[in-house]
Amino acid sequence: MDFSISGGLIVAIGGLGPAIAVGLIGFKAMEALGRNPEASGRILPAMLLAMAFAEAIAIYSLILAFTK
């Protein structure tokens, strides 16, 4: 397999899961805020932390694609 094709596949497949995770995390956080706006002080930090962990997985696949 050519370098550019394998690197592209690594990034595409490695980014699919985190993209879905970030979307679901944001969706559920906005849903929770809609139901209970007073809880934003507890929901938003947890949401940002979960999104950061999901994005870290995508960055790992990007690093793997660069080293491939």
C-alpha atoms as one frame of an Amber mdcrd trajectory, in Angstrom:
protein
   0.000   0.000   0.000   1.258   3.452  -0.827   2.300   5.754   2.028  -0.346
   8.367   1.341  -3.129   5.810   1.099  -2.194   4.025   4.325  -1.727   7.322
   6.190  -5.084   8.538   4.949  -6.798   5.339   6.018  -5.227   5.504   9.472
  -6.451   9.052   9.993  -9.908   8.344   8.534 -10.564   5.215  10.557  -8.840
   6.576  13.659 -10.871   9.770  13.496 -14.249   8.135  12.948 -14.724   6.898
  16.517 -13.662  10.126  18.215 -15.849  12.154  15.839 -18.884  10.096  16.786
 -17.938  10.289  20.471 -17.561  14.077  20.431 -20.918  14.423  18.696 -22.663
  12.214  21.224 -20.997  13.939  24.166 -22.069  17.359  22.896 -25.575  16.130
  22.142 -26.093  14.662  25.590 -24.574  17.678  27.334 -26.875  20.075  25.489
 -29.815  17.819  26.245 -28.907  17.812  29.950 -28.488  21.592  29.950 -31.866
  21.971  28.296 -33.483  19.954  31.046 -31.569  21.516  33.932 -29.833  24.816
  33.083 -28.759  25.357  36.691 -26.433  22.327  36.452 -24.194  23.933  33.833
 -21.396  24.363  36.376 -21.189  20.585  36.733 -22.029  19.515  33.182 -19.730
  21.733  31.110 -16.404  20.812  32.775 -17.215  17.100  32.542 -18.224  17.535
  28.900 -15.005  19.364  28.025 -12.894  16.750  29.768 -14.635  13.898  27.952
 -14.246  15.686  24.619 -10.536  16.222  25.288 -10.048  12.508  25.932 -11.925
  11.622  22.737  -9.850  14.093  20.725  -6.648  12.620  22.183  -7.506   9.309
  20.535  -7.779  11.049  17.167  -4.414  12.734  17.747  -2.845   9.326  18.448
  -4.000   8.093  15.043  -2.627  11.249  13.415   0.767  10.679  15.036   0.689
   7.059  13.907  -0.055   8.172  10.353   2.941  10.534  10.400   5.296   7.843
  11.674   4.058   5.241   9.191
